[in-house]
Coordinates of C-alpha atoms and ligand atoms in Angstrom, one line a residue:
X1 CA 89.2 173.8 59.2
X2 CA 86.1 175.1 61.4
X3 CA 83.0 173.7 63.1
X4 CA 79.7 175.0 63.9
X5 CA 78.5 173.1 67.0
X6 CA 75.2 174.6 68.0
X7 CA 72.4 174.3 65.3
X8 CA 68.7 173.8 65.2
X9 CA 66.2 172.2 62.7
X10 CA 62.6 172.2 62.2
X11 CA 62.9 168.9 64.9
X12 CA 62.6 172.0 67.4
X13 CA 62.2 175.7 66.6
X14 CA 64.6 175.9 63.6
X15 CA 63.1 176.3 60.0
X16 CA 65.3 173.8 58.4
X17 CA 65.0 170.1 57.8
X18 CA 68.3 168.2 58.7
X19 CA 69.1 167.9 55.0
X20 CA 68.7 171.5 54.3
X21 CA 71.0 172.6 57.4
X22 CA 73.6 170.2 56.3
X23 CA 73.7 171.5 52.7
X24 CA 74.0 175.1 54.1
X25 CA 76.9 173.7 56.4
X26 CA 78.5 172.2 53.0
X27 CA 77.9 175.8 51.5
X28 CA 79.9 177.2 54.1
X29 CA 82.8 174.8 53.8
X30 CA 82.3 173.6 57.6
X31 CA 84.4 170.3 58.4
X32 CA 82.2 169.4 61.4
X33 CA 78.5 170.4 63.0
X34 CA 76.7 169.2 66.0
X35 CA 72.8 169.3 66.2
X36 CA 71.6 170.7 69.1
X37 CA 67.7 170.8 68.9
X38 CA 65.7 171.8 72.1
X39 CA 65.2 168.7 74.2
X40 CA 65.1 166.3 71.6
X41 CA 67.4 164.2 69.4
X42 CA 65.0 163.2 66.8
X43 CA 66.7 165.0 64.0
X44 CA 70.0 163.4 64.6
X45 CA 69.6 160.5 62.3
X46 CA 68.6 162.4 59.3
X47 CA 71.5 164.8 59.7
X48 CA 73.9 162.2 60.2
X49 CA 73.1 160.6 57.1
X50 CA 73.2 163.8 55.1
X51 CA 76.6 164.6 56.6
X52 CA 78.0 161.3 55.7
X53 CA 76.8 162.3 52.2
X54 CA 78.4 165.5 52.3
X55 CA 81.8 164.4 54.1
X56 CA 81.2 166.4 57.1
X57 CA 81.7 165.2 60.3
X58 CA 78.5 164.9 62.6
X59 CA 78.1 165.1 66.5
X60 CA 74.7 164.2 67.5
X61 CA 73.7 166.5 70.5
X62 CA 70.9 168.2 72.1
X63 CA 70.1 171.4 73.9
X64 CA 68.8 170.7 77.1
X65 CA 66.4 173.5 79.1
X66 CA 67.6 173.4 82.7
X67 CA 67.9 175.5 85.9
X68 CA 70.1 176.1 88.5
X69 CA 69.1 178.3 91.5
X70 CA 66.5 179.6 89.6
X71 CA 68.4 180.5 86.5
X72 CA 67.4 179.2 83.2
X73 CA 70.4 177.2 82.0
X74 CA 70.8 175.6 78.7
X75 CA 73.1 172.6 78.9
X76 CA 74.5 171.2 75.3
X77 CA 74.9 167.3 75.0
X78 CA 77.7 166.3 72.5
X79 CA 78.2 162.6 71.3
X80 CA 74.6 161.5 72.8
X81 CA 73.6 157.8 72.1
X82 CA 70.5 158.9 70.5
X83 CA 68.9 155.4 71.4
X84 CA 69.8 155.8 75.2
X85 CA 66.4 154.5 76.9
X86 CA 66.8 156.8 79.8
X87 CA 67.8 160.0 77.7
X88 CA 64.7 159.4 75.5
X89 CA 62.5 158.7 78.6
X90 CA 63.9 161.8 80.2
X91 CA 63.5 164.2 77.3
X92 CA 60.2 163.0 76.4
X93 CA 58.8 164.3 79.7
X94 CA 60.1 167.6 78.9
X95 CA 58.5 167.2 75.7
X96 CA 54.9 166.6 77.2
X97 CA 55.9 169.8 79.4
X98 CA 56.4 171.8 76.1
X99 CA 53.1 170.4 74.4
X100 CA 51.1 171.4 77.5
X101 CA 52.5 174.6 77.8
X102 CA 51.5 175.4 74.0
X103 CA 47.9 174.4 75.4
X104 CA 48.2 176.8 78.1
X105 CA 49.5 179.6 76.4
X106 CA 46.8 179.2 73.5
X107 CA 44.1 179.3 76.5
X108 CA 45.8 182.4 77.7
X109 CA 45.4 184.1 74.2
X110 CA 41.9 182.9 74.0
X111 CA 40.9 184.7 77.2
X112 CA 42.8 188.1 75.5
X113 CA 40.1 187.5 72.6
X114 CA 43.1 186.1 70.5
X115 CA 41.2 183.3 68.6
X116 CA 44.3 181.0 67.9
X117 CA 43.8 177.0 68.2
X118 CA 46.5 174.7 69.7
X119 CA 45.9 172.5 66.9
X120 CA 47.2 175.3 64.5
X121 CA 50.3 175.7 66.4
X122 CA 50.9 171.9 66.6
X123 CA 50.1 171.4 62.8
X124 CA 52.8 174.3 62.0
X125 CA 55.5 173.0 64.6
X126 CA 55.0 169.3 63.4
X127 CA 57.5 168.2 66.1
X128 CA 57.5 166.9 69.7
X129 CA 59.4 169.8 70.9
X130 CA 57.4 172.9 70.5
X131 CA 58.1 176.3 71.7
X132 CA 57.1 179.8 71.9
X133 CA 58.4 180.7 68.5
X134 CA 55.8 178.1 66.9
X135 CA 53.2 180.0 68.8
X136 CA 54.4 183.3 67.5
X137 CA 54.4 182.0 63.8
X138 CA 51.0 180.6 64.1
X139 CA 49.9 183.9 65.3
X140 CA 51.5 185.5 62.2
X141 CA 50.1 182.8 60.1
X142 CA 46.7 183.6 61.2
X143 CA 47.0 187.2 60.7
X144 CA 46.5 187.9 64.3
X145 CA 49.8 189.9 64.7
X146 CA 52.1 191.4 62.0
X147 CA 55.3 189.8 62.8
X148 CA 57.0 187.3 65.3
X149 CA 58.6 190.7 67.1
X150 CA 54.9 191.8 67.9
X151 CA 53.9 188.3 68.8
X152 CA 56.9 188.3 71.4
X153 CA 56.5 191.9 72.6
X154 CA 52.6 191.7 73.0
X155 CA 52.1 188.1 74.5
X156 CA 55.1 185.9 74.7
X157 CA 57.9 187.4 76.0
X158 CA 58.3 186.9 79.9
X159 CA 55.9 188.3 82.1
X160 CA 54.0 189.2 79.1
X161 CA 50.1 188.1 79.4
X162 CA 50.4 185.1 77.4
X163 CA 53.8 183.8 78.7
X164 CA 53.6 180.5 80.7
X165 CA 56.9 179.6 82.5
X166 CA 58.3 176.1 81.7
X167 CA 59.2 173.3 84.1
X168 CA 62.9 172.4 83.7
X169 CA 65.2 169.8 85.0
X170 CA 68.1 170.8 87.2
X171 CA 71.2 171.4 85.3
X172 CA 72.9 169.1 87.6
X173 CA 70.3 166.2 86.3
X174 CA 70.9 167.4 82.6
X175 CA 74.7 166.8 83.3
X176 CA 73.9 163.7 84.6
X177 CA 71.5 162.5 82.0
X178 CA 74.0 163.5 79.3
X179 CA 77.0 161.5 80.7
X180 CA 74.8 158.3 81.2
X181 CA 74.2 158.6 77.6
X182 CA 77.7 158.7 76.7
X183 CA 78.0 162.5 76.0
X184 CA 79.8 165.5 77.1
X185 CA 77.9 168.5 78.9
X186 CA 78.4 171.9 78.0
X187 CA 77.1 175.1 79.5
X188 CA 75.4 177.0 76.5
X189 CA 75.8 180.9 75.9
X190 CA 76.6 181.7 79.3
X191 CA 76.9 185.3 78.2
X192 CA 73.2 185.5 77.7
X193 CA 72.1 184.2 81.2
X194 CA 74.8 186.0 82.9
X195 CA 74.7 183.5 85.8
X196 CA 78.4 183.0 86.3
X197 CA 77.8 182.1 90.0
X198 CA 76.4 178.8 88.9
X199 CA 79.6 177.5 87.2
X200 CA 81.3 176.2 90.1
X201 CA 78.3 174.0 91.0
X202 CA 78.1 172.8 87.4
X203 CA 81.8 172.1 87.4
X204 CA 81.4 170.1 90.6
X205 CA 78.7 168.2 88.9
X206 CA 81.0 167.1 86.0
X207 CA 80.5 169.7 83.3
X208 CA 82.9 169.0 80.6
X209 CA 82.9 172.3 78.6
X210 CA 81.7 176.1 78.1
X211 CA 80.4 177.6 74.9
X212 CA 82.7 180.6 74.7
X213 CA 82.0 181.6 71.0
X214 CA 78.3 182.3 70.1
X215 CA 76.7 184.8 68.0
X216 CA 75.6 186.8 70.9
X217 CA 79.0 186.9 72.8
X218 CA 80.8 189.9 71.6
X219 CA 84.8 189.6 71.6
X220 CA 85.1 190.4 75.1
X221 CA 82.5 188.1 76.3
X222 CA 84.3 185.1 74.3
X223 CA 87.4 186.2 76.3
X224 CA 85.7 186.2 79.5
X225 CA 84.4 182.8 79.3
X226 CA 87.9 181.6 77.6
X227 CA 89.4 182.6 80.9
X228 CA 86.8 180.7 82.8
X229 CA 87.4 177.9 80.7
X230 CA 91.1 177.9 81.6
X231 CA 90.3 178.4 85.3
X232 CA 88.0 175.2 85.6
X233 CA 90.2 173.2 82.9
X234 CA 86.9 172.9 80.8
X235 CA 86.6 172.2 77.0
X236 CA 86.2 175.3 74.8
X237 CA 83.0 175.3 72.3
X238 CA 81.1 177.4 69.9
X239 CA 78.4 177.9 67.6
X240 CA 76.0 180.2 65.8
X241 CA 72.7 178.8 67.4
X242 CA 71.3 179.0 64.0
X243 CA 67.4 178.8 63.8
X244 CA 67.3 178.6 60.1
X245 CA 65.3 181.6 58.5
X246 CA 63.6 182.6 61.5
X247 CA 65.2 185.7 62.1
X248 CA 66.2 186.7 58.6
X249 CA 69.3 185.4 57.2
X250 CA 70.6 182.1 58.6
X251 CA 73.4 182.4 61.1
X252 CA 75.0 179.0 60.1
X253 CA 78.8 179.5 59.6
X254 CA 78.8 183.0 61.1
X255 CA 80.5 181.5 64.4
X256 CA 83.5 179.5 63.2
X257 CA 85.1 177.3 65.8
X258 CA 88.4 176.1 65.2
X259 CA 88.7 172.3 64.5
X260 CA 91.3 172.2 67.2
X261 CA 88.5 172.3 69.8
X262 CA 86.5 169.7 68.0
X263 CA 89.7 167.3 68.4
X264 CA 89.7 168.2 72.2
X265 CA 86.2 167.1 72.4
X266 CA 86.7 163.6 70.9
X267 CA 89.6 163.1 73.2
X268 CA 87.4 164.1 76.1
X269 CA 84.7 161.7 74.8
X270 CA 87.1 158.8 74.7
X271 CA 88.7 159.3 78.0
X272 CA 85.0 159.6 79.5
X273 CA 83.5 156.6 77.8
X274 CA 87.1 154.7 78.6
X275 CA 86.5 155.4 82.4
X276 CA 82.8 155.0 82.6
X277 CA 82.7 151.2 83.6
X278 CA 78.7 151.2 84.1
X279 CA 76.9 154.4 83.8
X280 CA 74.8 155.0 86.6
X281 CA 70.8 155.1 86.5
X282 CA 68.8 158.0 87.0
X283 CA 68.3 159.9 89.5
X284 CA 72.0 160.6 90.3
X285 CA 73.5 159.7 93.6
X286 CA 75.6 156.9 92.2
X287 CA 79.4 157.7 91.9
X288 CA 80.6 158.2 88.3
X289 CA 83.8 156.8 87.6
X290 CA 86.9 159.1 86.9
X291 CA 86.2 162.3 85.4
X292 CA 88.4 164.2 82.9
Ligands
AMP1 P1 60.7 178.5 74.5 O1 61.9 177.3 74.5 O2 59.5 178.1 74.3 O3 60.6 179.5 75.8 O4 61.1 179.4 73.4 C1 62.5 179.9 73.7 C2 62.8 180.4 72.0 O5 62.2 181.7 71.9 C3 64.1 180.9 71.9 O6 64.9 180.1 70.8 C4 64.2 182.1 71.5 O7 65.1 182.3 70.2 C5 62.8 182.6 71.2 N1 62.6 183.8 71.8 C6 62.8 184.1 73.1 N2 62.3 185.6 73.2 C7 62.0 186.1 72.0 C8 61.8 187.3 71.5 N3 61.7 188.5 72.5 N4 61.6 187.5 70.3 C9 61.9 186.6 69.5 N5 62.3 185.3 69.7 C10 62.4 185.0 71.0
ZN2 ZN1 65.5 177.8 70.0
FE3 FE1 69.8 178.2 74.3
FE4 FE1 70.0 177.0 70.9

């Protein structure tokens, strides 16, 4: 039995609806999936329903855009209470940041005589958590660039003329936010960021796990992070980071996490919820009851 614990839908920058994603999961024979859209949990209710129909275990999650010591770090939250008021308020702030950033990127494009309208991006994105891939798709759709690669290369990549940095929450806040919503916090694709030096700080803040298996982790990278997981007694997770059809063939099912790791996540989640008497409100500072 296998799982894919890193998946996006059109509630962020993936192209599949939750139902389409689940039908792909079903076709790949996955026993469990987690939905981890960027800075939102909106797609989880529909994904949960579709999974119930397909007899697939569903873990509600999100991928929070965060930073630590100037490094962009993505923190996956698993088993989130998707109704948690603090979680919804905090991620709502970052959704607003994302929307304002779209307007800024479009303004920069306009200064470069690229006549894109922000509303065209919002209409195409049709979600609260838009990002650069939506700007790129809108540029292609308007015939202003030939393809997504050209959009990133010419305009949207870091330090290109229409790139706008994104305000992020601190990784330590992200971990606390996930915990107070009943979830487990996992460092996403550490091999992409190559900022191993932040791991001890995250562990200190209560990080529960690390994503060892990922589409962009070659075997040696996965092995490196398995060793780190062992060293810090972290849970091991993995997923394809599928964004649907945005990059050709869908990635779902290409990273197969052994279900034994999902069982360990359940055990850790139950331990954490049993030990958290009353979750501390954000911002942190209050002591979190017995971890791990
Ligand atoms: P954002 O969160 O708005 O900064 O956008 C990040 C997303 O853009 C990620 O999901 C990446 O998959 C995508 N992305 C970043 N750089 C590139 C690139 N050079 N080409 C295509 N997609 C990219
Ligand atoms: Zn994405
Ligand atoms: Fe990510
Ligand atoms: Fe992702």
